[in-house]
Each structure stands twice: as C-alpha cells, then as structure tokens.
PDB file of C-alpha atoms and ligand atoms in Angstrom:
ATOM      1  CA  MET P   2      -8.248  -3.838  24.522  1.00 89.00           C
ATOM      2  CA  LYS P   3      -8.675  -0.298  23.246  1.00 94.00           C
ATOM      3  CA  ASP P   4     -11.985   1.388  22.546  1.00 95.00           C
ATOM      4  CA  ASN P   5     -11.655   2.083  18.816  1.00 97.00           C
ATOM      5  CA  ILE P   6     -14.323   1.141  16.280  1.00 97.00           C
ATOM      6  CA  ILE P   7     -12.670  -0.858  13.489  1.00 98.00           C
ATOM      7  CA  LEU P   8     -14.347  -1.118  10.068  1.00 98.00           C
ATOM      8  CA  ILE P   9     -13.248  -3.978   7.835  1.00 98.00           C
ATOM      9  CA  GLY P  10     -14.628  -5.253   4.541  1.00 98.00           C
ATOM     10  CA  PHE P  11     -14.057  -5.532   0.830  1.00 97.00           C
ATOM     11  CA  MET P  12     -13.202  -2.544  -1.363  1.00 96.00           C
ATOM     12  CA  GLY P  13     -16.429  -0.627  -2.004  1.00 95.00           C
ATOM     13  CA  SER P  14     -18.264  -2.073   0.992  1.00 96.00           C
ATOM     14  CA  GLY P  15     -18.685   1.454   2.372  1.00 95.00           C
ATOM     15  CA  LYS P  16     -16.026   1.575   5.124  1.00 97.00           C
ATOM     16  CA  THR P  17     -15.030   5.152   4.307  1.00 95.00           C
ATOM     17  CA  SER P  18     -18.569   6.478   3.780  1.00 95.00           C
ATOM     18  CA  VAL P  19     -19.870   4.750   6.907  1.00 97.00           C
ATOM     19  CA  GLY P  20     -16.791   5.819   8.868  1.00 98.00           C
ATOM     20  CA  ILE P  21     -17.195   9.501   7.994  1.00 97.00           C
ATOM     21  CA  ARG P  22     -20.881   9.534   8.955  1.00 98.00           C
ATOM     22  CA  LEU P  23     -20.157   7.625  12.145  1.00 98.00           C
ATOM     23  CA  SER P  24     -17.424  10.083  12.953  1.00 98.00           C
ATOM     24  CA  TYR P  25     -19.947  12.974  12.888  1.00 97.00           C
ATOM     25  CA  ARG P  26     -22.514  11.047  14.870  1.00 97.00           C
ATOM     26  CA  LEU P  27     -20.228   9.774  17.633  1.00 96.00           C
ATOM     27  CA  LYS P  28     -17.791  12.724  17.638  1.00 96.00           C
ATOM     28  CA  ARG P  29     -14.828  10.450  17.072  1.00 97.00           C
ATOM     29  CA  THR P  30     -12.008  11.067  14.626  1.00 97.00           C
ATOM     30  CA  ILE P  31     -11.720   8.747  11.653  1.00 98.00           C
ATOM     31  CA  ILE P  32      -8.410   7.270  10.592  1.00 98.00           C
ATOM     32  CA  ASP P  33      -8.096   5.451   7.282  1.00 97.00           C
ATOM     33  CA  THR P  34      -5.138   3.039   7.006  1.00 98.00           C
ATOM     34  CA  ASP P  35      -4.703   3.717   3.250  1.00 97.00           C
ATOM     35  CA  LYS P  36      -4.603   7.480   3.805  1.00 97.00           C
ATOM     36  CA  TRP P  37      -2.284   7.066   6.805  1.00 98.00           C
ATOM     37  CA  ILE P  38       0.158   5.079   4.636  1.00 98.00           C
ATOM     38  CA  GLU P  39      -0.150   7.493   1.700  1.00 98.00           C
ATOM     39  CA  ARG P  40       0.673  10.423   3.958  1.00 98.00           C
ATOM     40  CA  ARG P  41       3.596   8.604   5.535  1.00 97.00           C
ATOM     41  CA  GLN P  42       5.021   7.532   2.151  1.00 97.00           C
ATOM     42  CA  GLY P  43       4.147  10.677   0.202  1.00 98.00           C
ATOM     43  CA  MET P  44       2.731   8.391  -2.524  1.00 97.00           C
ATOM     44  CA  SER P  45      -0.681   7.036  -3.490  1.00 97.00           C
ATOM     45  CA  VAL P  46      -1.531   3.361  -2.925  1.00 97.00           C
ATOM     46  CA  SER P  47      -1.257   2.760  -6.700  1.00 96.00           C
ATOM     47  CA  GLU P  48       2.180   4.390  -6.771  1.00 97.00           C
ATOM     48  CA  ILE P  49       3.316   2.232  -3.838  1.00 98.00           C
ATOM     49  CA  PHE P  50       2.117  -0.939  -5.617  1.00 97.00           C
ATOM     50  CA  ASP P  51       3.936   0.162  -8.822  1.00 96.00           C
ATOM     51  CA  ALA P  52       7.168   1.244  -7.166  1.00 97.00           C
ATOM     52  CA  HIS P  53       7.540  -1.301  -4.351  1.00 97.00           C
ATOM     53  CA  GLY P  54       5.034  -4.106  -4.996  1.00 97.00           C
ATOM     54  CA  GLU P  55       2.117  -5.465  -2.983  1.00 97.00           C
ATOM     55  CA  LYS P  56       4.260  -7.185  -0.307  1.00 97.00           C
ATOM     56  CA  ALA P  57       5.844  -3.852   0.664  1.00 98.00           C
ATOM     57  CA  PHE P  58       2.378  -2.292   0.918  1.00 98.00           C
ATOM     58  CA  ARG P  59       1.215  -5.169   3.164  1.00 98.00           C
ATOM     59  CA  ASP P  60       4.233  -4.608   5.429  1.00 98.00           C
ATOM     60  CA  MET P  61       3.277  -0.927   5.644  1.00 98.00           C
ATOM     61  CA  GLU P  62      -0.251  -1.925   6.698  1.00 98.00           C
ATOM     62  CA  THR P  63       1.091  -4.018   9.584  1.00 98.00           C
ATOM     63  CA  GLU P  64       3.419  -1.180  10.620  1.00 98.00           C
ATOM     64  CA  CYS P  65       0.459   1.206  10.517  1.00 98.00           C
ATOM     65  CA  LEU P  66      -1.572  -1.021  12.886  1.00 98.00           C
ATOM     66  CA  LYS P  67       1.352  -1.293  15.303  1.00 98.00           C
ATOM     67  CA  GLU P  68       1.737   2.452  15.399  1.00 98.00           C
ATOM     68  CA  LEU P  69      -2.014   3.044  15.810  1.00 98.00           C
ATOM     69  CA  LEU P  70      -1.945   0.607  18.718  1.00 98.00           C
ATOM     70  CA  ARG P  71       0.678   2.761  20.394  1.00 97.00           C
ATOM     71  CA  THR P  72      -0.946   6.106  19.663  1.00 97.00           C
ATOM     72  CA  VAL P  73      -4.714   5.936  19.109  1.00 97.00           C
ATOM     73  CA  ASP P  74      -7.737   5.233  21.301  1.00 97.00           C
ATOM     74  CA  GLY P  75     -11.454   6.039  21.194  1.00 96.00           C
ATOM     75  CA  GLN P  76     -11.450   6.662  17.437  1.00 97.00           C
ATOM     76  CA  ILE P  77     -12.795   5.051  14.265  1.00 98.00           C
ATOM     77  CA  ILE P  78     -10.325   3.121  12.115  1.00 98.00           C
ATOM     78  CA  SER P  79     -11.262   2.207   8.552  1.00 98.00           C
ATOM     79  CA  VAL P  80      -9.015  -0.533   7.270  1.00 98.00           C
ATOM     80  CA  GLY P  81      -7.881  -1.351   3.692  1.00 97.00           C
ATOM     81  CA  GLY P  82      -9.757  -4.307   2.188  1.00 97.00           C
ATOM     82  CA  GLY P  83      -6.753  -6.649   2.094  1.00 97.00           C
ATOM     83  CA  LEU P  84      -5.352  -5.892   5.541  1.00 98.00           C
ATOM     84  CA  PRO P  85      -7.276  -8.588   7.473  1.00 98.00           C
ATOM     85  CA  MET P  86      -5.848 -11.242   5.125  1.00 97.00           C
ATOM     86  CA  ARG P  87      -2.577 -11.237   7.003  1.00 97.00           C
ATOM     87  CA  GLU P  88      -2.872 -13.455  10.056  1.00 95.00           C
ATOM     88  CA  GLU P  89      -0.578 -11.279  12.179  1.00 96.00           C
ATOM     89  CA  ASN P  90      -2.951  -8.365  11.726  1.00 98.00           C
ATOM     90  CA  HIS P  91      -5.871 -10.148  13.415  1.00 96.00           C
ATOM     91  CA  GLY P  92      -4.358  -9.899  16.864  1.00 96.00           C
ATOM     92  CA  LEU P  93      -3.490  -6.251  16.271  1.00 98.00           C
ATOM     93  CA  LEU P  94      -7.034  -5.443  15.116  1.00 98.00           C
ATOM     94  CA  LYS P  95      -8.538  -7.196  18.143  1.00 96.00           C
ATOM     95  CA  LYS P  96      -6.309  -5.214  20.494  1.00 97.00           C
ATOM     96  CA  LEU P  97      -7.250  -1.987  18.762  1.00 97.00           C
ATOM     97  CA  GLY P  98     -10.973  -2.304  19.401  1.00 96.00           C
ATOM     98  CA  ARG P  99     -14.278  -3.772  18.317  1.00 97.00           C
ATOM     99  CA  VAL P 100     -14.170  -5.084  14.740  1.00 98.00           C
ATOM    100  CA  PHE P 101     -17.195  -4.550  12.461  1.00 98.00           C
ATOM    101  CA  TYR P 102     -17.302  -6.357   9.107  1.00 98.00           C
ATOM    102  CA  LEU P 103     -19.338  -4.486   6.494  1.00 98.00           C
ATOM    103  CA  SER P 104     -20.479  -7.369   4.323  1.00 98.00           C
ATOM    104  CA  ALA P 105     -21.678  -6.419   0.815  1.00 97.00           C
ATOM    105  CA  ALA P 106     -22.805  -8.462  -2.188  1.00 96.00           C
ATOM    106  CA  PRO P 107     -20.440  -8.633  -5.195  1.00 96.00           C
ATOM    107  CA  GLU P 108     -23.001  -6.799  -7.364  1.00 96.00           C
ATOM    108  CA  THR P 109     -23.176  -3.923  -4.866  1.00 95.00           C
ATOM    109  CA  ILE P 110     -19.398  -3.735  -4.737  1.00 96.00           C
ATOM    110  CA  TYR P 111     -19.093  -3.771  -8.514  1.00 96.00           C
ATOM    111  CA  GLU P 112     -21.564  -0.896  -8.919  1.00 94.00           C
ATOM    112  CA  ARG P 113     -19.547   1.200  -6.473  1.00 92.00           C
ATOM    113  CA  VAL P 114     -16.059   0.533  -7.824  1.00 93.00           C
ATOM    114  CA  LYS P 115     -16.573  -0.005 -11.545  1.00 91.00           C
ATOM    115  CA  SER P 116     -15.308   3.406 -12.645  1.00 90.00           C
ATOM    116  CA  ASP P 117     -12.655   3.732  -9.940  1.00 91.00           C
ATOM    117  CA  THR P 118      -9.024   3.708 -11.074  1.00 92.00           C
ATOM    118  CA  THR P 119      -7.347   4.061  -7.681  1.00 92.00           C
ATOM    119  CA  ARG P 120      -7.551   0.400  -6.638  1.00 93.00           C
ATOM    120  CA  PRO P 121      -4.734  -1.502  -8.318  1.00 93.00           C
ATOM    121  CA  LEU P 122      -6.223  -4.948  -7.660  1.00 95.00           C
ATOM    122  CA  LEU P 123      -9.324  -4.105  -9.719  1.00 93.00           C
ATOM    123  CA  GLN P 124      -7.512  -2.745 -12.784  1.00 93.00           C
ATOM    124  CA  VAL P 125      -8.170  -5.936 -14.756  1.00 94.00           C
ATOM    125  CA  ALA P 126     -10.174  -6.866 -17.860  1.00 94.00           C
ATOM    126  CA  ASP P 127     -13.010  -8.429 -15.856  1.00 94.00           C
ATOM    127  CA  PRO P 128     -13.345  -6.665 -12.484  1.00 95.00           C
ATOM    128  CA  MET P 129     -16.617  -8.469 -11.637  1.00 96.00           C
ATOM    129  CA  GLU P 130     -14.893 -11.835 -11.908  1.00 96.00           C
ATOM    130  CA  ARG P 131     -11.985 -10.555  -9.803  1.00 97.00           C
ATOM    131  CA  ILE P 132     -14.416  -9.272  -7.147  1.00 97.00           C
ATOM    132  CA  ARG P 133     -16.201 -12.654  -6.968  1.00 97.00           C
ATOM    133  CA  THR P 134     -12.927 -14.590  -6.695  1.00 97.00           C
ATOM    134  CA  LEU P 135     -11.367 -12.322  -4.077  1.00 97.00           C
ATOM    135  CA  LEU P 136     -14.577 -12.111  -2.068  1.00 97.00           C
ATOM    136  CA  LYS P 137     -14.849 -15.909  -1.946  1.00 97.00           C
ATOM    137  CA  GLN P 138     -11.328 -16.093  -0.488  1.00 97.00           C
ATOM    138  CA  ARG P 139     -11.751 -13.169   1.823  1.00 98.00           C
ATOM    139  CA  ALA P 140     -15.273 -13.405   3.256  1.00 98.00           C
ATOM    140  CA  PRO P 141     -14.437 -16.313   5.632  1.00 98.00           C
ATOM    141  CA  VAL P 142     -11.387 -14.414   6.876  1.00 98.00           C
ATOM    142  CA  TYR P 143     -13.351 -11.197   7.416  1.00 98.00           C
ATOM    143  CA  GLU P 144     -15.977 -13.207   9.295  1.00 98.00           C
ATOM    144  CA  ALA P 145     -13.390 -14.902  11.508  1.00 97.00           C
ATOM    145  CA  CYS P 146     -11.791 -11.565  12.298  1.00 96.00           C
ATOM    146  CA  ALA P 147     -15.033  -9.708  13.097  1.00 97.00           C
ATOM    147  CA  ASP P 148     -16.796  -9.193  16.410  1.00 97.00           C
ATOM    148  CA  VAL P 149     -19.912  -8.053  14.539  1.00 97.00           C
ATOM    149  CA  ILE P 150     -21.001  -8.835  10.977  1.00 98.00           C
ATOM    150  CA  LEU P 151     -23.261  -6.260   9.313  1.00 98.00           C
ATOM    151  CA  GLU P 152     -24.993  -6.996   6.017  1.00 97.00           C
ATOM    152  CA  VAL P 153     -24.907  -3.607   4.325  1.00 97.00           C
ATOM    153  CA  SER P 154     -26.144  -4.127   0.744  1.00 93.00           C
ATOM    154  CA  ASP P 155     -29.814  -3.301   1.420  1.00 92.00           C
ATOM    155  CA  LYS P 156     -29.347  -0.909   4.332  1.00 96.00           C
ATOM    156  CA  THR P 157     -29.420   2.856   4.547  1.00 96.00           C
ATOM    157  CA  PHE P 158     -26.527   4.662   6.194  1.00 96.00           C
ATOM    158  CA  ASP P 159     -28.752   5.479   9.164  1.00 97.00           C
ATOM    159  CA  GLU P 160     -29.617   1.814   9.684  1.00 97.00           C
ATOM    160  CA  ILE P 161     -25.934   0.827   9.575  1.00 97.00           C
ATOM    161  CA  LEU P 162     -24.960   3.614  11.993  1.00 97.00           C
ATOM    162  CA  ASP P 163     -27.798   2.667  14.369  1.00 97.00           C
ATOM    163  CA  GLN P 164     -26.535  -0.907  14.454  1.00 96.00           C
ATOM    164  CA  ILE P 165     -22.947   0.070  15.129  1.00 96.00           C
ATOM    165  CA  GLU P 166     -23.960   2.563  17.784  1.00 96.00           C
ATOM    166  CA  GLY P 167     -26.241  -0.037  19.399  1.00 95.00           C
ATOM    167  CA  GLU P 168     -23.467  -2.616  19.470  1.00 94.00           C
ATOM    168  CA  MET P 169     -21.092  -0.122  21.012  1.00 92.00           C
ATOM    169  CA  LYS P 170     -23.605   0.556  23.754  1.00 89.00           C
ATOM    170  CA  GLY P 171     -23.839  -3.193  24.386  1.00 80.00           C
ATOM    171  CA  LYS P 172     -27.342  -3.459  22.952  1.00 53.00           C
ATOM    172  CA  ASN P 173     -28.548  -5.359  19.933  1.00 47.00           C
ATOM    173  CA  ILE P 174     -30.904  -3.141  17.918  1.00 42.00           C
TER     174      ILE P 174
HETATM  175  C1  LIG G 220      -7.030  -3.281  -1.156  1.00 65.32           C
HETATM  176  C2  LIG G 220      -7.969  -2.366  -0.742  1.00 65.32           C
HETATM  177  C3  LIG G 220      -7.745  -0.920  -0.786  1.00 65.32           C
HETATM  178  C4  LIG G 220      -6.253  -0.608  -0.678  1.00 65.32           C
HETATM  179  C5  LIG G 220      -5.482  -1.369  -1.725  1.00 65.32           C
HETATM  180  C6  LIG G 220      -5.657  -2.886  -1.593  1.00 65.32           C
HETATM  181  C7  LIG G 220      -7.370  -4.728  -1.111  1.00 65.32           C
HETATM  182  O1  LIG G 220      -8.443  -0.282   0.291  1.00 65.32           O
HETATM  183  O2  LIG G 220      -5.757  -0.912   0.601  1.00 65.32           O
HETATM  184  O3  LIG G 220      -5.919  -0.934  -2.997  1.00 65.32           O
HETATM  185  O4  LIG G 220      -6.466  -5.582  -1.154  1.00 65.32           O
HETATM  186  O5  LIG G 220      -8.590  -5.039  -1.003  1.00 65.32           O
HETATM  187  P1  LIG G 220     -10.050  -0.072   0.300  1.00 65.32           P
HETATM  188  O6  LIG G 220     -10.658  -1.323   0.827  1.00 65.32           O
HETATM  189  O7  LIG G 220     -10.233   1.074   1.255  1.00 65.32           O
HETATM  190  O8  LIG G 220     -10.471   0.250  -1.075  1.00 65.32           O
END
C-alpha cells in the first residue's frame, strides 16, 4: 500500500478545502481527480458530461486512479464525489493509501453548493432533494470504502486537520 492520504465524500463536504490546508500543514502536494481529468481532457467536468456523458467521465476517473497508482506516493488525493461508487475503484483507492471519508450533513452540503453551477448532477430544480437522495445511496458506500470516518459538519478546519494528522501518526486524537 502507498502512503497517500485519500479524501472521499459528497460534493461540498470540504475535500478540496481540507486538502489544500492539509497540504500546507504536512508539506504534501495535493492532487484533485477532477482537476487531473480536466487537464488531461482540456475540458471542464461539465463539458465532459455534456459531450461524452457520465459513463465516459466515470471511465476517466478509473483511468486516473490507475495512473496515480503508478506515479504518485506520499501525497494528498482529493477524489470526486461519485468516484467511490464504482466497485472497481475501491481496491485502487485502498492501494493508493489511507482513505478518509469527510461525512457532512445534507444541510451543510446544500449551503455550500447551492449557488455552484459547475456540478452537473446538482443542476436540477430541487438540489436539496437530489442531495438527500444521492447521499442516502452513497453514504453506506463511502463508509465501506473508508479507513477513517470524520464527521465534519460541526468541526473547524483545524479540528479536522488535527484528526487526520493524528490518524496518520497512528494515534487517535
Ligand atoms: C461528482 C462530484 C464532482 C465531480 C462530478 C461528479 C459526483 O466532484 O466529480 O461533478 O458524482 O458526486 P466533487 O465531489 O469534487 O464536487
């Protein structure tokens, strides 16, 4: 197993914000699977969904993990919210490092994403309803995939970083 820190969780759970802060604290580079794919394709995630469909994007996510497994170690990897839903990706995530699930309440997620237009799955008439439905399907999968589950809704960034750092040092704080 490699020594990367993997952040999984629903859209708006704070993977990117936590990842960037963690990156400064631990002096590790952060890699974001969405950004990696966007750079590789020369298109935004929304453009990929429009031009090629969701299945093609999911294939790109699996390809991304395989390539990271060949090329990356000791870093932080923030993973798109839907990526853990593909069974094949679980084994790849486990091989890549220690998996942290940032678990957030639907209300917290909604507040963070309500005016965002870059997430195609939330461009619907009732995003709150969509968040609740998707989260119900996804939470058990995130939990099964995670080595560590962190409830993040009521925590400060420092508290979340302390917990991740503590887990990485083999302590529970
Ligand atoms: C998705 C989450 C997004 C992005 C795409 C699909 C999902 O990533 O991969 O819009 O299925 O939950 P973030 O979780 O970084 O927003």
